[in-house]
Coordinates of C-alpha atoms in Angstrom, one line a residue:
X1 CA -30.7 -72.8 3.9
X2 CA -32.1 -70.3 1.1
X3 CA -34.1 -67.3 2.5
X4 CA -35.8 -65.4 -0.6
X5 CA -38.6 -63.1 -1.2
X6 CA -40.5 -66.2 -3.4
X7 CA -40.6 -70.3 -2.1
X8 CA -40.6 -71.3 -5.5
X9 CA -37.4 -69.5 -6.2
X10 CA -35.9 -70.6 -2.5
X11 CA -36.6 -73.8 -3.3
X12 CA -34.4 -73.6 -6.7
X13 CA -31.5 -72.5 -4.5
X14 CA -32.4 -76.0 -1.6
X15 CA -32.2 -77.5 -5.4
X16 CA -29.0 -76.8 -6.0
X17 CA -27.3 -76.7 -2.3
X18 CA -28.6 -80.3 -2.8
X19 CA -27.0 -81.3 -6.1
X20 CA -23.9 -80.4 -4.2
X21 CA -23.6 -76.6 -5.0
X22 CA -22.1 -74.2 -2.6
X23 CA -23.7 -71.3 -1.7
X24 CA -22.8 -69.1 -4.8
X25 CA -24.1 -71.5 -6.9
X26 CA -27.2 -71.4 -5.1
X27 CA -27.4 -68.0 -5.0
X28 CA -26.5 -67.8 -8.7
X29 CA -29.6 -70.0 -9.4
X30 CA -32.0 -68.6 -6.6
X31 CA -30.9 -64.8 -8.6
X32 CA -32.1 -66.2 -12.4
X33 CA -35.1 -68.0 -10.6
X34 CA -36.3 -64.2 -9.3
X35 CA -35.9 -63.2 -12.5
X36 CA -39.1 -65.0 -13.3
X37 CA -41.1 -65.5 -10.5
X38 CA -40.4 -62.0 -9.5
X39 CA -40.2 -60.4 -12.3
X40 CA -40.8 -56.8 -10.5
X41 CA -38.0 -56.9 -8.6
X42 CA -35.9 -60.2 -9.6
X43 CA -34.2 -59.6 -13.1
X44 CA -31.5 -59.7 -15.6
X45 CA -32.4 -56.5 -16.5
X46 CA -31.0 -54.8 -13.2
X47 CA -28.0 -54.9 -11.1
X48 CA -27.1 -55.2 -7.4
X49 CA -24.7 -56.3 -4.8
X50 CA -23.6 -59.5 -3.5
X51 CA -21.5 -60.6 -0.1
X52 CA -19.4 -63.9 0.1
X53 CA -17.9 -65.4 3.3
X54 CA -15.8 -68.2 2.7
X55 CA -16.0 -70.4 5.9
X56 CA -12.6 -72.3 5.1
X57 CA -10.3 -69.2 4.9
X58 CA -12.7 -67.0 6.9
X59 CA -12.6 -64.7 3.2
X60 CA -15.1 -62.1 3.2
X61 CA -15.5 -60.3 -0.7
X62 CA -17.7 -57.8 -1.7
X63 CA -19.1 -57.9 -5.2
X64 CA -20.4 -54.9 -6.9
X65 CA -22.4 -55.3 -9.6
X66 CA -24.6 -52.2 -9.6
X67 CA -25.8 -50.5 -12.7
X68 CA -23.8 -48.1 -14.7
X69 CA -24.6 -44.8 -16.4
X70 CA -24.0 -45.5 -20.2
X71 CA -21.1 -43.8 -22.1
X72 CA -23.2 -40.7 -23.3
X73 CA -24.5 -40.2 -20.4
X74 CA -24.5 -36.4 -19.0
X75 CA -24.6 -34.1 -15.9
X76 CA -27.8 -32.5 -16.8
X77 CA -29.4 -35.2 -19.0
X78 CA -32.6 -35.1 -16.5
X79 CA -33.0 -30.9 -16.2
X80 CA -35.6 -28.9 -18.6
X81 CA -34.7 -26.1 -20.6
X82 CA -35.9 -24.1 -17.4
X83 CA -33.0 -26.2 -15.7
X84 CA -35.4 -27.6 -13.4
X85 CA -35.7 -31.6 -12.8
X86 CA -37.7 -33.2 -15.1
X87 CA -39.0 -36.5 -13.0
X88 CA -40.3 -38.4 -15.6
X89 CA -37.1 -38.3 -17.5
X90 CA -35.2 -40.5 -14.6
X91 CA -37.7 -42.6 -13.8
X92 CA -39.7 -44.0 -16.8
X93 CA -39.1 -44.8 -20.4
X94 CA -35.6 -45.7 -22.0
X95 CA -33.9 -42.4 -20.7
X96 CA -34.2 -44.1 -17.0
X97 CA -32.1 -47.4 -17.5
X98 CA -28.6 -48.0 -16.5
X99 CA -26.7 -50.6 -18.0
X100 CA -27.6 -53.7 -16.3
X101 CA -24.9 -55.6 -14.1
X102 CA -27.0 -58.5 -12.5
X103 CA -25.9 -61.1 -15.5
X104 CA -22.1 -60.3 -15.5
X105 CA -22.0 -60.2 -11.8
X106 CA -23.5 -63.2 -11.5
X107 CA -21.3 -64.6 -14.2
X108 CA -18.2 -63.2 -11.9
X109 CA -19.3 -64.8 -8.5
X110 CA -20.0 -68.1 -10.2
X111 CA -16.6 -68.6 -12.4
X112 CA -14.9 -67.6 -9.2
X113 CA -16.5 -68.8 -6.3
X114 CA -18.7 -71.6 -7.5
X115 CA -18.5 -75.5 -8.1
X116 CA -21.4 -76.7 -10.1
X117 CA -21.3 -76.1 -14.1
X118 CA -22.7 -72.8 -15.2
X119 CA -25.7 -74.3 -17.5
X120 CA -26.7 -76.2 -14.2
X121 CA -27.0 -73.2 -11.5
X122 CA -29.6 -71.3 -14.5
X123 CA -31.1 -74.1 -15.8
X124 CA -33.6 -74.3 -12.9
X125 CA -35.1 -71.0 -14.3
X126 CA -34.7 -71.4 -17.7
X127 CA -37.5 -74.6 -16.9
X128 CA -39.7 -72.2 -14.9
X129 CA -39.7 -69.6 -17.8
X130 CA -40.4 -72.4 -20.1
X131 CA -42.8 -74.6 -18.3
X132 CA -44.8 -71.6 -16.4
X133 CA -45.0 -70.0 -13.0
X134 CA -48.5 -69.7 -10.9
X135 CA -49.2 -66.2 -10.8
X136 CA -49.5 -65.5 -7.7
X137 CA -52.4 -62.9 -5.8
X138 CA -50.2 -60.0 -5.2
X139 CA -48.3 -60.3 -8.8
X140 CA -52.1 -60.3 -10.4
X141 CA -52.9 -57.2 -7.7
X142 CA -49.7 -55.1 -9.0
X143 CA -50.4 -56.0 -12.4
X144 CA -54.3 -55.1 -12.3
X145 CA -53.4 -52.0 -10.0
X146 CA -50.1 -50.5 -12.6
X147 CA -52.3 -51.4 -15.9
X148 CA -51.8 -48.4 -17.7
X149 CA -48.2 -47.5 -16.8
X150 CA -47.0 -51.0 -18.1
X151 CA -49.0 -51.3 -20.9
X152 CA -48.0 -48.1 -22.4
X153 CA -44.7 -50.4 -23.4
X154 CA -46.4 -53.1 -25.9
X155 CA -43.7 -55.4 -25.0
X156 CA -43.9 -55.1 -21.3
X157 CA -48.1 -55.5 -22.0
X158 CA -47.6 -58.6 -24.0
X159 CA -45.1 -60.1 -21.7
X160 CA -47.3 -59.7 -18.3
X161 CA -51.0 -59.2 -19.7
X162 CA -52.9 -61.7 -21.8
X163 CA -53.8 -60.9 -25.3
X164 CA -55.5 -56.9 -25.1
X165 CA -54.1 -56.2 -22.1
X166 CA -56.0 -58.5 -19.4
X167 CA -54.3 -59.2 -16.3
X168 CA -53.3 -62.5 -15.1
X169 CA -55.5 -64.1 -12.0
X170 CA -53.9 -65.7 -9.2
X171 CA -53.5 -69.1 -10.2
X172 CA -53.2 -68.7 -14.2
X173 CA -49.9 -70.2 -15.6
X174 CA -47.5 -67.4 -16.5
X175 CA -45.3 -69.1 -19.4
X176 CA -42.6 -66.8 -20.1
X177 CA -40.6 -68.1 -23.7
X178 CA -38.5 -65.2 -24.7
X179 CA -37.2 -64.9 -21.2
X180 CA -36.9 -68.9 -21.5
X181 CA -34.5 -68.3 -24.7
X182 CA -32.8 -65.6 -23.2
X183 CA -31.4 -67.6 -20.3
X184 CA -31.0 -70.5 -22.6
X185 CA -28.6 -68.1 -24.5
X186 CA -26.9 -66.9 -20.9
X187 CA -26.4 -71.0 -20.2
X188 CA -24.5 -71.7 -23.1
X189 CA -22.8 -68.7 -24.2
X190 CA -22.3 -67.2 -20.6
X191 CA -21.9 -63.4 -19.8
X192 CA -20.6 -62.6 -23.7
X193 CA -24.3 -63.6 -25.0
X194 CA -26.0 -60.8 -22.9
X195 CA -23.3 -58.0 -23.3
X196 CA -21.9 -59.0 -27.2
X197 CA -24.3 -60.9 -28.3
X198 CA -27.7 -61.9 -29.2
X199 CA -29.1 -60.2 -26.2
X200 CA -27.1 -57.5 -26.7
X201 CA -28.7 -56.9 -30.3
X202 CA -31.8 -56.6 -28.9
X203 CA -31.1 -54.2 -26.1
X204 CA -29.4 -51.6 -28.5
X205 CA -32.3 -52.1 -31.0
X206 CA -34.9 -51.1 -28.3
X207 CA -33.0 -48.7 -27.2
X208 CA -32.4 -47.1 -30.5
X209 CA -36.3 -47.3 -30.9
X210 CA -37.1 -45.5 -27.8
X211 CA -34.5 -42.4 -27.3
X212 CA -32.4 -44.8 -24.7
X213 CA -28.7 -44.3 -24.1
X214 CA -27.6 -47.9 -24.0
X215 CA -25.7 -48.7 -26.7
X216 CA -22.7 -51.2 -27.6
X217 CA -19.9 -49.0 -26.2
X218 CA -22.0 -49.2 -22.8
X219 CA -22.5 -52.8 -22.5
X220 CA -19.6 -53.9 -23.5
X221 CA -17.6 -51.4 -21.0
X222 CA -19.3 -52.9 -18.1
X223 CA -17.3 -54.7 -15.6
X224 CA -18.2 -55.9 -12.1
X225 CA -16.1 -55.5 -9.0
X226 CA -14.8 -57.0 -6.4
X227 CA -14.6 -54.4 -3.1
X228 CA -13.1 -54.5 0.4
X229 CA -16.4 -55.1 2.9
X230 CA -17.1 -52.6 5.3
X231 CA -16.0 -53.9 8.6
X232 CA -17.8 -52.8 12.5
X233 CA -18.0 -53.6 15.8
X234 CA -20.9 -53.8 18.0
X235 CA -20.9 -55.1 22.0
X236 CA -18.7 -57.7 20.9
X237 CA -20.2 -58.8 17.5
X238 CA -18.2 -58.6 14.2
X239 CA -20.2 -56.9 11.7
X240 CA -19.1 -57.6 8.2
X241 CA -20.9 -55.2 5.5
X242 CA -21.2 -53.6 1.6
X243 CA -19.1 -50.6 1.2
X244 CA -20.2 -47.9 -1.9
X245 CA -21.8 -47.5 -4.0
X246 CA -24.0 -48.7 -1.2
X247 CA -24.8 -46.4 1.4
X248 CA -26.3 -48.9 3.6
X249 CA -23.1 -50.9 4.8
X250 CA -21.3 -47.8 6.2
X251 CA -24.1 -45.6 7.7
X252 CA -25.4 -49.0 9.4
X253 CA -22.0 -49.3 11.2
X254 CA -22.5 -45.6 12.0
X255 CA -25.5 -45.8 13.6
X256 CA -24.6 -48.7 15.7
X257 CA -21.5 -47.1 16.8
X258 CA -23.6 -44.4 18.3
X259 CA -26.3 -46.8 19.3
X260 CA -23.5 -49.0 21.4
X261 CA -22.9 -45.5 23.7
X262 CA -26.2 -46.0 25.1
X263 CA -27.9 -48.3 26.8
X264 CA -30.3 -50.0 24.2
X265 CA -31.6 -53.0 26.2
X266 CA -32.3 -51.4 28.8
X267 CA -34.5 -49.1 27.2
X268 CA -36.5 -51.6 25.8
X269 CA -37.8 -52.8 22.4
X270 CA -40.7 -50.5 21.4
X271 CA -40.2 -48.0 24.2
X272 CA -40.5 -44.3 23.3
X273 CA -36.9 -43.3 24.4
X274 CA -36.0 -46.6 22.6
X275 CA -37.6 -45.2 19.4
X276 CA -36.2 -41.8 20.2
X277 CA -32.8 -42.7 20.2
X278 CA -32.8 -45.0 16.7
X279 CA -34.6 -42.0 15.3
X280 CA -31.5 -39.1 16.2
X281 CA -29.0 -41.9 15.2
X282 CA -30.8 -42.3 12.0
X283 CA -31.4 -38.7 11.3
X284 CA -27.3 -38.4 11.7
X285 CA -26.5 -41.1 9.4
X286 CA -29.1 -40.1 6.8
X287 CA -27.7 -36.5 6.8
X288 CA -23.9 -37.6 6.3
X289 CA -25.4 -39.7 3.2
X290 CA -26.8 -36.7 1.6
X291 CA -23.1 -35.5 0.9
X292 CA -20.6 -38.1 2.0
X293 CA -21.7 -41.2 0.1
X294 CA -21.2 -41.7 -3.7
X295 CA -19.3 -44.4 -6.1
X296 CA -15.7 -44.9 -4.8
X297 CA -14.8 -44.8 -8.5
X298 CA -15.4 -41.3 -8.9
X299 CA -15.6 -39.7 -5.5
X300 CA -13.5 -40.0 -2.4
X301 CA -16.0 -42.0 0.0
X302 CA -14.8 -40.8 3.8
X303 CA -15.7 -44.7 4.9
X304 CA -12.8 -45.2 7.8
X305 CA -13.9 -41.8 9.3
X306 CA -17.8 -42.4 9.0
X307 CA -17.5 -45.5 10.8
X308 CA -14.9 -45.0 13.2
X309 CA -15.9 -44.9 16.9
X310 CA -14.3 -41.7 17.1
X311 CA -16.9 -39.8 15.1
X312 CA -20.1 -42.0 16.6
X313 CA -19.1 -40.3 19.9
X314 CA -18.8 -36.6 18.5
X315 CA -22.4 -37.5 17.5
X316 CA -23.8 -39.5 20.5
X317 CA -22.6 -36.3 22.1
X318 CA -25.4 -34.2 20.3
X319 CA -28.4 -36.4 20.9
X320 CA -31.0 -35.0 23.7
X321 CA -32.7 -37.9 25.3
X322 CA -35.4 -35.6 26.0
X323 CA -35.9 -33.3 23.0
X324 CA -35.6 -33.7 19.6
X325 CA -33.9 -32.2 16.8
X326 CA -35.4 -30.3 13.7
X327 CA -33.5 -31.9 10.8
X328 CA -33.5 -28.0 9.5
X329 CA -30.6 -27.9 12.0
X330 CA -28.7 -31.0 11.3
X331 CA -26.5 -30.5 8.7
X332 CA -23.6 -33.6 7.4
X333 CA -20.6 -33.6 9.3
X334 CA -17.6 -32.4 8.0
X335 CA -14.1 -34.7 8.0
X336 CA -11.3 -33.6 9.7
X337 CA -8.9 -33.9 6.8
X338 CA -6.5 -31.7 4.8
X339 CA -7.4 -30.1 1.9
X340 CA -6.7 -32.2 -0.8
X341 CA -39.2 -49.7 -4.5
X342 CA -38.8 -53.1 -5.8
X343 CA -35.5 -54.5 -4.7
X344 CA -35.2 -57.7 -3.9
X345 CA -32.7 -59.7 -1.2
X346 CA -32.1 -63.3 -0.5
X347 CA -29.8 -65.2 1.7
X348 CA -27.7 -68.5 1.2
X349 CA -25.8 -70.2 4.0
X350 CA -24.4 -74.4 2.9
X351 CA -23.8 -76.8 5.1
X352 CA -19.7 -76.1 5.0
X353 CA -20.7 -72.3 6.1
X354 CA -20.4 -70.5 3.2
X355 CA -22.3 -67.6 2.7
X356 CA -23.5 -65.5 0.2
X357 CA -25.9 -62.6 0.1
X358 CA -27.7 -60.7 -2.7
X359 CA -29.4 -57.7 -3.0
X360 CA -30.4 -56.5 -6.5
X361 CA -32.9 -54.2 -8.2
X362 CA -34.5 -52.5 -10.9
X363 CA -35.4 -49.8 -8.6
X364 CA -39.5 -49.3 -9.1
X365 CA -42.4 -52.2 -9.5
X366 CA -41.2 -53.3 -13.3
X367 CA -38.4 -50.9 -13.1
X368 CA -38.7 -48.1 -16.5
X369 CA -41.3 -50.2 -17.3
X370 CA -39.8 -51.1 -20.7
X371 CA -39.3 -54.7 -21.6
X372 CA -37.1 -55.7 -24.5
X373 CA -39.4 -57.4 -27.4
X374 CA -37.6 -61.1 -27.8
X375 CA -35.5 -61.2 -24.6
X376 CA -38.7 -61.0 -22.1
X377 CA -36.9 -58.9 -19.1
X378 CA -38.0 -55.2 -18.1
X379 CA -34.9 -52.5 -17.7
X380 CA -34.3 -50.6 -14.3
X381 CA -35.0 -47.3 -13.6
X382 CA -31.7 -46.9 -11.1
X383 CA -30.7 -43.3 -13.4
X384 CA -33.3 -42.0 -10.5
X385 CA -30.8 -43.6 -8.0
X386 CA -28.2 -40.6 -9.1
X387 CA -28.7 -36.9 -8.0
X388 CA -30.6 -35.2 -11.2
X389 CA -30.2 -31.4 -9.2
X390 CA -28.2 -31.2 -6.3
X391 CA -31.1 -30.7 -3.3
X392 CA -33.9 -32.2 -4.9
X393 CA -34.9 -35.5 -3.6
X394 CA -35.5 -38.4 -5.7
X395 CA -38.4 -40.9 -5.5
X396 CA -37.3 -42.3 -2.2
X397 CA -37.1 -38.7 -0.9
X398 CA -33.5 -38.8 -0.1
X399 CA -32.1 -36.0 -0.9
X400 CA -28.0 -35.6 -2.3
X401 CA -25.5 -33.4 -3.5
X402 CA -22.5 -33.1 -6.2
X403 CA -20.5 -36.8 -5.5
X404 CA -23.9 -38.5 -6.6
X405 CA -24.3 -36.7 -9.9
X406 CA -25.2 -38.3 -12.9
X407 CA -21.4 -38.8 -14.9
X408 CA -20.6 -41.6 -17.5
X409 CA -19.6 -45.0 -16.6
X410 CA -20.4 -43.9 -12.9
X411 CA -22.5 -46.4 -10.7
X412 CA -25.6 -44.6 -8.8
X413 CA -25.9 -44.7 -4.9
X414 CA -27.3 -47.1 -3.3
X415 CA -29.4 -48.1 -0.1
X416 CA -29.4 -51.7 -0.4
X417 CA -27.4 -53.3 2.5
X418 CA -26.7 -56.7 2.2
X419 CA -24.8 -58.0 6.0
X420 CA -23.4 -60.3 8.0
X421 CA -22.7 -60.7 11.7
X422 CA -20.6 -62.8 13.5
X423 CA -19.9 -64.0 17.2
X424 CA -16.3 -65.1 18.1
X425 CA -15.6 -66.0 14.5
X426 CA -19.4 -67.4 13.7
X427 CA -22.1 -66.2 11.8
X428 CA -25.1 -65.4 13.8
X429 CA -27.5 -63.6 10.9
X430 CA -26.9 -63.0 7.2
X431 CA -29.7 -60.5 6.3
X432 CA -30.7 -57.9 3.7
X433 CA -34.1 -56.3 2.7
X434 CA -35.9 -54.6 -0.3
X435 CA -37.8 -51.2 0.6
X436 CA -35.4 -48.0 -1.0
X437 CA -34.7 -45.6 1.2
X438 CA -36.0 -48.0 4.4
X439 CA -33.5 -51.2 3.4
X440 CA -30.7 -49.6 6.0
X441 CA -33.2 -49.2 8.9
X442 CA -34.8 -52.4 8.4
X443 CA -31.3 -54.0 8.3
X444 CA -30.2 -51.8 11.6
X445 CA -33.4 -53.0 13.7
X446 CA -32.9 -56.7 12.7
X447 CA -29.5 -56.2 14.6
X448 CA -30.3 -54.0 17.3
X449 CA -33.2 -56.7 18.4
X450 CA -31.0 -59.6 17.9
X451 CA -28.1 -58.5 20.4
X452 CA -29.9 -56.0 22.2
X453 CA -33.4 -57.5 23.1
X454 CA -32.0 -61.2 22.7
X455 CA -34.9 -62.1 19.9
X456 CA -34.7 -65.1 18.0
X457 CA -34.4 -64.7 13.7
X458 CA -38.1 -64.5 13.8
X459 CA -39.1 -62.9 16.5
X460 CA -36.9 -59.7 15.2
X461 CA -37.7 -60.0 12.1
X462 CA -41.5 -59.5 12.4
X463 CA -41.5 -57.0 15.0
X464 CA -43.0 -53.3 14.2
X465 CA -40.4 -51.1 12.9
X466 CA -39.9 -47.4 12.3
X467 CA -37.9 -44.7 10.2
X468 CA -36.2 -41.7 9.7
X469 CA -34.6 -40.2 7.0
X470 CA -33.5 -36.6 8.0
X471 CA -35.4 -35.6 5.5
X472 CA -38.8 -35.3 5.6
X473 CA -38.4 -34.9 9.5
X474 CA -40.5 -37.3 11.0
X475 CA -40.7 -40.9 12.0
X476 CA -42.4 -43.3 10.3
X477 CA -44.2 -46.4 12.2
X478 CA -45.5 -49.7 11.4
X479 CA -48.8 -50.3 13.5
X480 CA -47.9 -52.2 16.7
X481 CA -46.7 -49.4 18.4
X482 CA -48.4 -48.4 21.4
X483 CA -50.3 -45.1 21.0
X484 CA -48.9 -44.1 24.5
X485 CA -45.4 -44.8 22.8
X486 CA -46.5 -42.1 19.9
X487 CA -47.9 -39.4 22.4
X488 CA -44.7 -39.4 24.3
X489 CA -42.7 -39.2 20.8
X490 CA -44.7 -36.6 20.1
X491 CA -43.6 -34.8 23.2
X492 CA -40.2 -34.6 22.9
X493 CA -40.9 -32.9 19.6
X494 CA -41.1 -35.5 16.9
X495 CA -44.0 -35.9 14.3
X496 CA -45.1 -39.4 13.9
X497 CA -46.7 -40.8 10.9
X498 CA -48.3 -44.5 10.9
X499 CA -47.7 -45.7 7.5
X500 CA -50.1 -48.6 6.0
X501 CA -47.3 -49.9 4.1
X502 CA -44.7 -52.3 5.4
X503 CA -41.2 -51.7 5.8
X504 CA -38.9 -54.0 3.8
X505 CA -38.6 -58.0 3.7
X506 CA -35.9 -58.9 5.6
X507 CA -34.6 -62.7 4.4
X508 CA -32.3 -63.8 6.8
X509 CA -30.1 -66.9 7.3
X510 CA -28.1 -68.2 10.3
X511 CA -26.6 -70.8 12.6
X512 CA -26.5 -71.1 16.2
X513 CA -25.8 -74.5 18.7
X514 CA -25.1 -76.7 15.7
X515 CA -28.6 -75.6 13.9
X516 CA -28.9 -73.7 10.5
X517 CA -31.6 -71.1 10.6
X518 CA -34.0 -68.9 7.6
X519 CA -36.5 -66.6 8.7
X520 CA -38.3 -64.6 6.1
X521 CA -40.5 -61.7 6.6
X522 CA -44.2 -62.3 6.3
X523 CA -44.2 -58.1 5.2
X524 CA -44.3 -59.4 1.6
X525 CA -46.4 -62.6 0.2
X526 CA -44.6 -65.9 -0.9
X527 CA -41.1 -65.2 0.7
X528 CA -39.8 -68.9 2.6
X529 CA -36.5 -69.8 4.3
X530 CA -36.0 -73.4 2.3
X531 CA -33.4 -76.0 3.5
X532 CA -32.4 -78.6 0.8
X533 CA -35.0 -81.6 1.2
X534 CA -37.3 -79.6 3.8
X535 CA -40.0 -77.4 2.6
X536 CA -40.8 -76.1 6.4
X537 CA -40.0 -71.9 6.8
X538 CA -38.9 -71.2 10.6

């Protein structure tokens, strides 16, 4: 079963669980397909995270393969000669772009964890590049909507607009060729073609061009890892998790340690104290983030005290069922120790068990929004990920402090939260989500209604959600929500904000009674669940 965020890409990945691939080598090919049919968020010009249980030795391995800072990068690369932040700086043009990680990870999952030949898992997308994609109504929408940001790079223009800049309809063929001979390249030359080679060549040119940072020191420093998962319990579930650089793996454990001290069912899905108790678990979480969460690399992470059951009752301890908080006066908590937008997730699960997850990124729609001329891929923007001023928020409006500063080599924080939970040693749900800052409490309520309210995949995957994020204080709903629910919020002192945006796009494989199971979320266009020789989304 392949869960992605586009059918034609979940049906590469049924492609290749059918050829006899395990589920790293259909996630391998489901990753390059995104790269084309989504090029927004999908890429080879971004980097991410992946999760792989081995159902045979009951393995579970994180693999980090988020972006880097490039060698000359600096503290205060993104401050003005005022020393205020500059936004643009961090989050369009060449000064934005990490060094991408998504082709060497990739590369490091598959010669470790895969079966098929390398050439097979990305030839599927090399023949989509070549041959075409429909482009479908909500690409030709972003495109029509973004025209003069992406067109301001000629070689992002020419890549997604036809000839002076027209936008694609829905329904034109969108034949991608450079992109086609760049993963030709990456199919016979491997991960040395995009960090030595060819590819390579053309990076370092662009970013000579442009003012960029990139250069052949950075690319070929940069290294994936392989990380200890986070690891929770939760009334009786296993939950098996990302650790940091991703945020979301710890501070989802968190909050359902606190969560488990109250009585969630029995509040009800939906009900206002319900929604009041995710939002002052949230609010926690999202504050400890601020200060606590950072690459491992350079910062000592507090993970075994942030998601010990220990310090979810200290907090559980401060939450008013009847009132709550201002986030002015919840500040991170402090260890007892001595001194000393466009994302994009999908979900494999084989027929042996196997799972792997992937969540990657270039941050915003089209990422910097500069594409390299003769490679056909756009570079992220994740520099915005990093802390450009300690207490100034970044796009998402998360705010940070020191351990997330910019620093060379260093990999930027991270919300994305690819998971897994298991029952008595099986999986129940394999999940993950795009939406920034709202990918952890997407992720959290796709658990909670699972084992709390007893929902099926689908069922909690499509019900209205809500956030909060500390910082701004207030909760943020999905319509669907009674208005009685919202007054009685309101009450106990909280400011609620509708949003008419959706929250993430949860893609979630699982197995239950003997049955393999994919639900996608219906938030975003085109996403299907795809089991190898069955079109039919649950």
């Amino acid at each position: 079963m392949v869960a992605s965020q586009n059918r034609w890409s979940s049906e590469v990945g049924a492609e290749i669980l059918a050829q006899g691939g395990n589920a790293v080598d259909a996630a391998v090919a489901t990753g390059f397909s995104l790269a084309v049919t989504l090029p927004r968020a999908g890429n080879i010009g971004g980097g991410g995270f992946m999760l792989v249980h081995d159902a045979a030795s009951g393995e579970d391995v994180a693999i980090d393969f988020r972006e880097m800072a490039p060698v000359r990068a600096t503290r205060d690369m993104y401050l003005d000669e005022n020393g205020d932040v500059d936004p643009t700086r961090s989050k369009f043009g060449h000064l934005a772009a990490g060094v991408p990680g998504t082709v060497a990870g990739l590369w490091h999952a598959h010669q470790k964890y895969g079966k098929l030949p390398w050439a097979q898992v990305v030839e599927p997308a090399m023949r989509q590049a070549r041959d075409g994609i429909p482009v479908s109504y909500d690409m030709a929408l972003l495109l029509t909507r973004n025209k003069t940001r992406y067109c301001a790079n000629e070689a992002t223009c020419g890549y997604f607009y036809k000839p002076g800049g027209v936008p694609y309809a829905p329904n034109d063929t969108l034949v991608q060729s450079d992109l086609a001979h760049t993963l030709e390249l990456i199919a016979e030359q491997g991960v040395d073609a995009f960090y030595k080679g060819e590819i390579a060549e053309l990076i370092i040119a662009e970013m000579e061009r442009g003012g960029g940072l990139i250069d052949a020191a950075s690319l070929a420093a940069y290294k994936p890892v392989e990380r200890d998962v986070v690891r929770g319990t939760y009334r009786g579930y296993d939950i098996v998790s990302m650790p940091p650089p991703s945020s979301g793996g710890v501070h989802i454990v968190q909050m359902l340690n606190v969560l488990e001290r109250f009585p969630v069912a029995q509040l009800g899905y939906g009900s206002a104290d319900g929604l009041h108790l995710l939002a002052e678990a949230m609010r926690l979480a999202y504050a400890d983030r601020s200060q606590h969460l950072a690459d491992p690399d350079y910062y000592d992470v507090p993970v075994a005290w942030l998601t010990s059951k220990e310090y979810a009752q200290q907090l559980a301890a401060t939450i008013d069922m009847e009132q709550a908080k201002r986030s002015e006066d919840v500040a991170p908590g402090v260890e007892p120790r001595p001194e000393g937008i466009d994302t994009t997730h999908y979900s494999v699960i084989d027929a042996d068990g196997n799972v792997a997850l992937v969540n990657y990124t270039i941050n915003f729609s089209f990422g910097s929004g500069v594409a390299v001329p003769g490679a056909g891929f756009v570079l992220n923007n994740e520099m915005d990920d990093f802390v450009a001023k300690p207490g100034v928020a970044n796009a998402f409006g998360l705010m940070g402090g020191e351990a997330n500063a910019v620093a060379a080599g260093k990999r930027p924080l991270s919300s994305m939260s690819p998971i897994m939970v298991f029952k008595d040693g099986d999986l129940r749900l394999a999940s993950g989500s795009p939406g920034g800052s709202v990918i952890i409490t997407s992720v959290l309520q796709l658990i909670v209604n699972v084992i709390d309210h007893d929902m099926n995949l689908a069922e909690a995957t499509l019900a209205p959600r809500m956030h909060h994020q500390w910082y701004p204080d207030r909760i943020i709903i999905e319509s669907g929500f009674s208005p009685d629910t919202v007054r009685l919020l309101e009450a106990k002192g909280h400011t609620v904000m509708q949003t008419p945006n959706k929250m993430g796009s949860l893609q979630t494989v699982g197995y239950r009674d003997g049955t393999f199971l994919g639900a996608s979320d219906t938030r975003r266009p085109n996403a299907a669940a795809i089991a190898p020789g069955n079109s039919q989304t649950q």
